[in-house]
CSV table of C-alpha atoms in Angstrom, one decimal:
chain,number,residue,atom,x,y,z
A,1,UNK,CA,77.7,97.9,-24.2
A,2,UNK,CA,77.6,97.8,-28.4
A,3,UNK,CA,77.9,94.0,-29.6
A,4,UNK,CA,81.1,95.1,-31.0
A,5,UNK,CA,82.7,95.7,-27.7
A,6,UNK,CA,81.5,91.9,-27.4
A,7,UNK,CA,83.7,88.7,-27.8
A,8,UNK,CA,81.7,85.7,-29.6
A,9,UNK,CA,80.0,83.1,-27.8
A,10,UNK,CA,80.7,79.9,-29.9
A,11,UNK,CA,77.6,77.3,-29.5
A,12,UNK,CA,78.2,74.1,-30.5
A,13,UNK,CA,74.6,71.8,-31.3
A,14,UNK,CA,73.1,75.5,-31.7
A,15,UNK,CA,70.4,74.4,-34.4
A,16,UNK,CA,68.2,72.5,-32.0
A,17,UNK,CA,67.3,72.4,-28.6
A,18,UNK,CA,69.5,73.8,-25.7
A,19,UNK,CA,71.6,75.4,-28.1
A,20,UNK,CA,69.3,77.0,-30.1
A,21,UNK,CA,67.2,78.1,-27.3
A,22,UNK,CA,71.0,79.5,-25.4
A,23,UNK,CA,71.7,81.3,-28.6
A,24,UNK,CA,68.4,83.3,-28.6
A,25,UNK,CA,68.7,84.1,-24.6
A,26,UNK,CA,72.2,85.1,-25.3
A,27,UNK,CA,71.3,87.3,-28.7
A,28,UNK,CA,68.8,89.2,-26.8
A,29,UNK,CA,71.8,90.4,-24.4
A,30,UNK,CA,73.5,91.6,-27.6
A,31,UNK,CA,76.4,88.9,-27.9
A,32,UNK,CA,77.5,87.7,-31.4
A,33,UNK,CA,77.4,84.0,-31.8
A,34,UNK,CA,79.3,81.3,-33.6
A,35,UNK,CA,77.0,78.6,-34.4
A,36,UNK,CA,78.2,75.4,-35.0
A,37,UNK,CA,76.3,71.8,-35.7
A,38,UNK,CA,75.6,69.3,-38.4
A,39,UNK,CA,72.5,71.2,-40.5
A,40,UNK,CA,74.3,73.9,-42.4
A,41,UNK,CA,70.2,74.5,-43.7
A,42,UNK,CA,69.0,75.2,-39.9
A,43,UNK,CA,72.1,77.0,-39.1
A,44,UNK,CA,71.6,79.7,-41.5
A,45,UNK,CA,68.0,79.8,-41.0
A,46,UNK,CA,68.8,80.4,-36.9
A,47,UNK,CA,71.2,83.4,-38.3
A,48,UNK,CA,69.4,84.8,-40.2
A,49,UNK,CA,66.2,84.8,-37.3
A,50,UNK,CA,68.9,86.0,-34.5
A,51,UNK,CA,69.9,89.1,-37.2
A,52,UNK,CA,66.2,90.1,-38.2
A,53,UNK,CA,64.9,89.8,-34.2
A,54,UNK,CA,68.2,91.4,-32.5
A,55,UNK,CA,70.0,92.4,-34.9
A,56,UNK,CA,73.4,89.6,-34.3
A,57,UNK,CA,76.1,88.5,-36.1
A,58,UNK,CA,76.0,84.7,-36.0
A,59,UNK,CA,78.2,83.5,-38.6
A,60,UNK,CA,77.8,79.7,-38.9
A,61,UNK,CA,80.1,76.6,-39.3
A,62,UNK,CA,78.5,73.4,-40.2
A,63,UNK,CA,80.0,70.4,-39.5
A,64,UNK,CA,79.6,66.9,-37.4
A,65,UNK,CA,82.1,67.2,-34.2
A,66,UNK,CA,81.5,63.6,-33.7
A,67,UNK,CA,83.9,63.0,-36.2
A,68,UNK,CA,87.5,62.9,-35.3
A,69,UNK,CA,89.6,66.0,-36.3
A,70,UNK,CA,86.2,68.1,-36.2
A,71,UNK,CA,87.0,70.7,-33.6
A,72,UNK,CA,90.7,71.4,-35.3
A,73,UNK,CA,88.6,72.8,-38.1
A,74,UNK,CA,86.7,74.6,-36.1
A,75,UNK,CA,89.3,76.0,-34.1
A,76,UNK,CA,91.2,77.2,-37.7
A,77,UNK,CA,87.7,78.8,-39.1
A,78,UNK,CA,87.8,81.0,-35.8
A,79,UNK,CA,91.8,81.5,-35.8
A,80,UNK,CA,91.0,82.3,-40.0
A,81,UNK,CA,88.7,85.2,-38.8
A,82,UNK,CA,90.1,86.3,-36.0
A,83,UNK,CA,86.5,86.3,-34.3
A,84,UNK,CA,87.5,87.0,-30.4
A,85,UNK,CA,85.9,84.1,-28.3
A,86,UNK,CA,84.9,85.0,-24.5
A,87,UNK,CA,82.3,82.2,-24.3
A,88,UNK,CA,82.6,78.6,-25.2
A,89,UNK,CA,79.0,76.7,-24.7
A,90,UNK,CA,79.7,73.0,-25.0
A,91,UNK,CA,76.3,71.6,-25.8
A,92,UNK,CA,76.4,69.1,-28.5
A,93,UNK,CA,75.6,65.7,-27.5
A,94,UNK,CA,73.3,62.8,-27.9
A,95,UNK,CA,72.4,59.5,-26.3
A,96,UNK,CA,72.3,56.0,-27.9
A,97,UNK,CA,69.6,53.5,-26.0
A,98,UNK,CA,69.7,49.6,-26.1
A,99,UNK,CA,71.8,47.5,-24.2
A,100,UNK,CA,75.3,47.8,-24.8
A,101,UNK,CA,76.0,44.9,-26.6
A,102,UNK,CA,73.5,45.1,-28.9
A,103,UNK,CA,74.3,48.6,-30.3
A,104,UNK,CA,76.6,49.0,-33.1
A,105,UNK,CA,79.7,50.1,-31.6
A,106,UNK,CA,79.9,52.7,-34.3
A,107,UNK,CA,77.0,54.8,-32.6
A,108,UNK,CA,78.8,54.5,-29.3
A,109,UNK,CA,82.2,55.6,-29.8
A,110,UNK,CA,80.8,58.2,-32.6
A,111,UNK,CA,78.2,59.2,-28.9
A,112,UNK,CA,81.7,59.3,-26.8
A,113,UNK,CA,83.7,61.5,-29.4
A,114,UNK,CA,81.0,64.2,-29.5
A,115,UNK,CA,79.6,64.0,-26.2
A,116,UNK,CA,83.0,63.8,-24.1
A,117,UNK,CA,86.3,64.3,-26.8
A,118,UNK,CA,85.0,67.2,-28.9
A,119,UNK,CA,84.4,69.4,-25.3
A,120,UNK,CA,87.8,68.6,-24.4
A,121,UNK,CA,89.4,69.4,-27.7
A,122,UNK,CA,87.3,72.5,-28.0
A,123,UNK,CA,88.1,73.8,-24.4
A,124,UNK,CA,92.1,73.4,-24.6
A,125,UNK,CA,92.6,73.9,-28.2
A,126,UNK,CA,90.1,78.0,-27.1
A,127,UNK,CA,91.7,78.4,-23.9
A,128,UNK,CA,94.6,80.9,-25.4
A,129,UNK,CA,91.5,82.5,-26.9
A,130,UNK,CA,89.4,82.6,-24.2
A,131,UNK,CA,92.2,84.2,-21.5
A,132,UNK,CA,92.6,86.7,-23.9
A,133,UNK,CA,89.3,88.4,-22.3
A,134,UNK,CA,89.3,90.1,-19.1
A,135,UNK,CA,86.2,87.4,-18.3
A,136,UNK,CA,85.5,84.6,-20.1
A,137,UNK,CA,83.3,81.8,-19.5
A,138,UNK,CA,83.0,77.7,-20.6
A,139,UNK,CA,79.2,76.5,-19.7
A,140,UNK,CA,79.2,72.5,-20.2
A,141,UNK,CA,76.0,71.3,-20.8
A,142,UNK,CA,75.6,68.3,-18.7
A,143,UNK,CA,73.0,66.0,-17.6
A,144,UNK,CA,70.8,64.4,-14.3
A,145,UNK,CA,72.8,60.7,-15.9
A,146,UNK,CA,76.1,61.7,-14.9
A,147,UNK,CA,75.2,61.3,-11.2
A,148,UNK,CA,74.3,57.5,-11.4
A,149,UNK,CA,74.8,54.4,-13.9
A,150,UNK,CA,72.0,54.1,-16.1
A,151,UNK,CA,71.4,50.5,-17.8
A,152,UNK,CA,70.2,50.8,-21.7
A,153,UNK,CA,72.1,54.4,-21.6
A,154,UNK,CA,75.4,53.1,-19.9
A,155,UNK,CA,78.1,54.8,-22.1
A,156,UNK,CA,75.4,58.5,-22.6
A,157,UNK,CA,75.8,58.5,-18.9
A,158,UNK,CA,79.2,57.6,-18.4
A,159,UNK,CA,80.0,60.0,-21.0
A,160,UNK,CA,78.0,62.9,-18.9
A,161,UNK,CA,79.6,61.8,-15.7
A,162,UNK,CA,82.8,62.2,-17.2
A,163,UNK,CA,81.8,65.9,-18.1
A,164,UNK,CA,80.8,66.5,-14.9
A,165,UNK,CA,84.4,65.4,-13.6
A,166,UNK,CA,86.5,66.6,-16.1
A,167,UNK,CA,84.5,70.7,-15.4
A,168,UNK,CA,84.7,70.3,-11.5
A,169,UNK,CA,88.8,70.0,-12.0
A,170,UNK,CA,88.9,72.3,-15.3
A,171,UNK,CA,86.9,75.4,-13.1
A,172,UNK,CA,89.1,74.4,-9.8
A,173,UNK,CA,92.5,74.5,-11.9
A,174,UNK,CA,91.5,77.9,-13.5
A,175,UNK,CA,89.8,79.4,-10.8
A,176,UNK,CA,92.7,82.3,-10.2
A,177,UNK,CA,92.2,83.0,-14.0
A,178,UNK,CA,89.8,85.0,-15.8
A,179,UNK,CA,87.7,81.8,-16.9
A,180,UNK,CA,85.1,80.9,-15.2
A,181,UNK,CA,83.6,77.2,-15.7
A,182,UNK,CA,80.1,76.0,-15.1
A,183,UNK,CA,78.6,72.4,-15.0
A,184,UNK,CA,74.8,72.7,-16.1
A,185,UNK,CA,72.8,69.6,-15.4
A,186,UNK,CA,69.1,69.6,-17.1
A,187,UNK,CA,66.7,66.5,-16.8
A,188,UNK,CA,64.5,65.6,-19.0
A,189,UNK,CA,64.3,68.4,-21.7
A,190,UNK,CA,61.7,68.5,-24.3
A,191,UNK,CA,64.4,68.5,-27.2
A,192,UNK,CA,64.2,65.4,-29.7
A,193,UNK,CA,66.6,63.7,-27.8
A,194,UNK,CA,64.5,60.8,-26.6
A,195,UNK,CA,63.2,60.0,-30.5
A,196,UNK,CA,67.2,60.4,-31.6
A,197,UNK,CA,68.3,58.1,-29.0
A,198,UNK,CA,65.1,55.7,-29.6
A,199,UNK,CA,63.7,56.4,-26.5
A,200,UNK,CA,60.1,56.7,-28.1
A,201,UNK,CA,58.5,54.2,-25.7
A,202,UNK,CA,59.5,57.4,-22.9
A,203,UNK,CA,57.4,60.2,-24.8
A,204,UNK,CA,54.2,60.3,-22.6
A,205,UNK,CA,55.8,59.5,-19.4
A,206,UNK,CA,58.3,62.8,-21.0
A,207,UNK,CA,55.4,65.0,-21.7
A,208,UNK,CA,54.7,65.2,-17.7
A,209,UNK,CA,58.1,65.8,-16.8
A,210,UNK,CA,60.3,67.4,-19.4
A,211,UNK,CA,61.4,70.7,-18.8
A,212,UNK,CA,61.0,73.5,-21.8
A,213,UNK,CA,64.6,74.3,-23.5
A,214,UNK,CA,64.0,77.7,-23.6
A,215,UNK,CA,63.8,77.7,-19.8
A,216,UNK,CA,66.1,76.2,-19.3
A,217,UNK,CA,68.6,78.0,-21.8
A,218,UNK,CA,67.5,81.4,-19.4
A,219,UNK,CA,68.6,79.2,-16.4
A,220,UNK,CA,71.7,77.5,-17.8
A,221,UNK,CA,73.0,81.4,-18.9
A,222,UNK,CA,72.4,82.9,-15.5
A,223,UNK,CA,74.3,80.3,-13.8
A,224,UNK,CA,77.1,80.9,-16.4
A,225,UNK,CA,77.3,84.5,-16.0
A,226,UNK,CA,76.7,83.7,-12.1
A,227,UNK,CA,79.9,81.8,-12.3
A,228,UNK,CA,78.3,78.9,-10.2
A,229,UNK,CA,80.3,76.3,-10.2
A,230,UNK,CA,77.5,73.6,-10.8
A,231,UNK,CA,73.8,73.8,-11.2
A,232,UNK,CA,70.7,70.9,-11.2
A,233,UNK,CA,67.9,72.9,-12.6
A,234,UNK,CA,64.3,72.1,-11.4
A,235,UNK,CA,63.3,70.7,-7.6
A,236,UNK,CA,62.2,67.5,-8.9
A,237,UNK,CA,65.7,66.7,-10.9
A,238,UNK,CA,67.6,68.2,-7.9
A,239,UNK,CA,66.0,65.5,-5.2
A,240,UNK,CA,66.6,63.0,-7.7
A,241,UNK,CA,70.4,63.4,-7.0
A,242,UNK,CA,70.1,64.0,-3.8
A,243,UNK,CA,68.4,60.6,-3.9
A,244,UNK,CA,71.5,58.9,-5.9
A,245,UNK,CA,73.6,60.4,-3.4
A,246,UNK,CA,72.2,58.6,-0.3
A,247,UNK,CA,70.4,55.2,-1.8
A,248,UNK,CA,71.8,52.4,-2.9
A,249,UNK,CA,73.4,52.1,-6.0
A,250,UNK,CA,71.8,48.8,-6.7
A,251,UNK,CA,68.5,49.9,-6.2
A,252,UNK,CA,69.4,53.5,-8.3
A,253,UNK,CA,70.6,51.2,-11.3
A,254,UNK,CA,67.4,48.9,-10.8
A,255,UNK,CA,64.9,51.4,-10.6
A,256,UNK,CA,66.6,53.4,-13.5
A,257,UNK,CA,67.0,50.2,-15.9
A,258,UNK,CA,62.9,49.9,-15.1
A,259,UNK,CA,62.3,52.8,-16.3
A,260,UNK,CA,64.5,52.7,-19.5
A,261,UNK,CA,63.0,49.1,-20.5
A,262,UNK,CA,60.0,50.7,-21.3
């Protein structure tokens, strides 16, 4: 199939990370991209790479979706084009770390508009888009913190277990339609997100465990394309639920708010 035959997959936080590493394992399958984040400079150095390795179209859109109003524009630069969208990857995010009091409320409702409004706005305000496909697909990048409170992260991982709520009903309601939804779930990734979120106290105890973004991009794509409904990549991240699932709480939150002290 010719990339032209393709629709766009629109990746939001697509100059770092995940994002970046989901629009590489997606260019090499031949899909034009819409890349969208706050760097316009690392955007259109990403394009260009993607064109001069695989030959895609990745037109960019720079702009900060943690700020109110940000996916309308985004949503009018795709309607202004007419660029056909038959993936929506919903990866932008960040944490903020300190105890909640103590962080300026600013960071925290700027961390809930990104990580939780903009992937609401984006999905409903695509979703006449999308259908228009004869398969489409929304892949929400999630997180291991939406399965259990986390002290010194609380509103990051209430904002993920919201995501992970909000896809489970989104995939359930559209599940006689041609859009399929997937919850994707990572750990620890080695991404920048611990230094953004001032988690550097975490970056040895991160260099055992953090898993590579790139495989993880190959991983969150084949569940996507798998149309699975939800997926915890890696054995140790996986019992690490499980473990949520059966302990506890107290002792979860405890053992969690240790770790996060550090």
């Amino acid at each position: 199939m010719s990339e032209e035959t393709k629709a766009y997959a629109l990746i939001t936080g697509a100059s770092k990370g995940i994002g970046k590493s989901i629009a590489y394992e997606l260019a090499k399958q031949g899909y034009p991209l819409l890349l969208v984040a706050r760097s316009g400079e690392e955007l259109k150095t990403l394009s260009d790479d993607l064109h001069a390795k695989y030959g895609t179209i990745s037109p960019i859109f720079p702009i900060d979706l943690s700020i109110k109003e940000a996916s309308l524009k985004v949503v009018d630069w795709i309607k202004m084009n007419n660029y056909p969208v038959g993936i929506l990857v919903n990866n932008a995010g960040y944490g903020v770390w300190g105890d909640f009091s103590h962080s300026p409320l600013s960071d925290q409702l700027g961390m809930m508009q990104l990580n939780m409004n903009a992937v609401v706005e984006l999905s409903h305000l695509l979703m006449p888009i999308l259908s228009k496909e004869k398969q489409a697909y929304i892949l929400n990048i999630c997180s291991t913190a939406a399965y259990q409170a986390v002290p010194t992260l609380a509103i990051y991982s209430a904002t993920k277990a919201f995501i992970l709520s909000f896809t489970r009903a989104l995939r359930f309601e559209l599940a006689k339609t041609s859009i399929s939804v997937t919850c994707f779930s990572p750990g620890p990734v080695d991404t920048g997100f611990a230094a953004r979120a001032g988690l550097s106290a975490l970056n040895k105890m991160a260099e055992k465990f953090n898993m590579q973004p790139d495989k993880v991009a190959k991983m969150a794509v084949k569940a996507m394309f798998g149309k699975k409904s939800e997926v915890i990549p890696g054995f140790t991240n996986i019992i690490s639920v499980y473990a949520n699932r059966i302990l506890p709480k107290a002792f979860i939150e405890k053992t969690a708010a240790g770790i996060y002290k550090i």
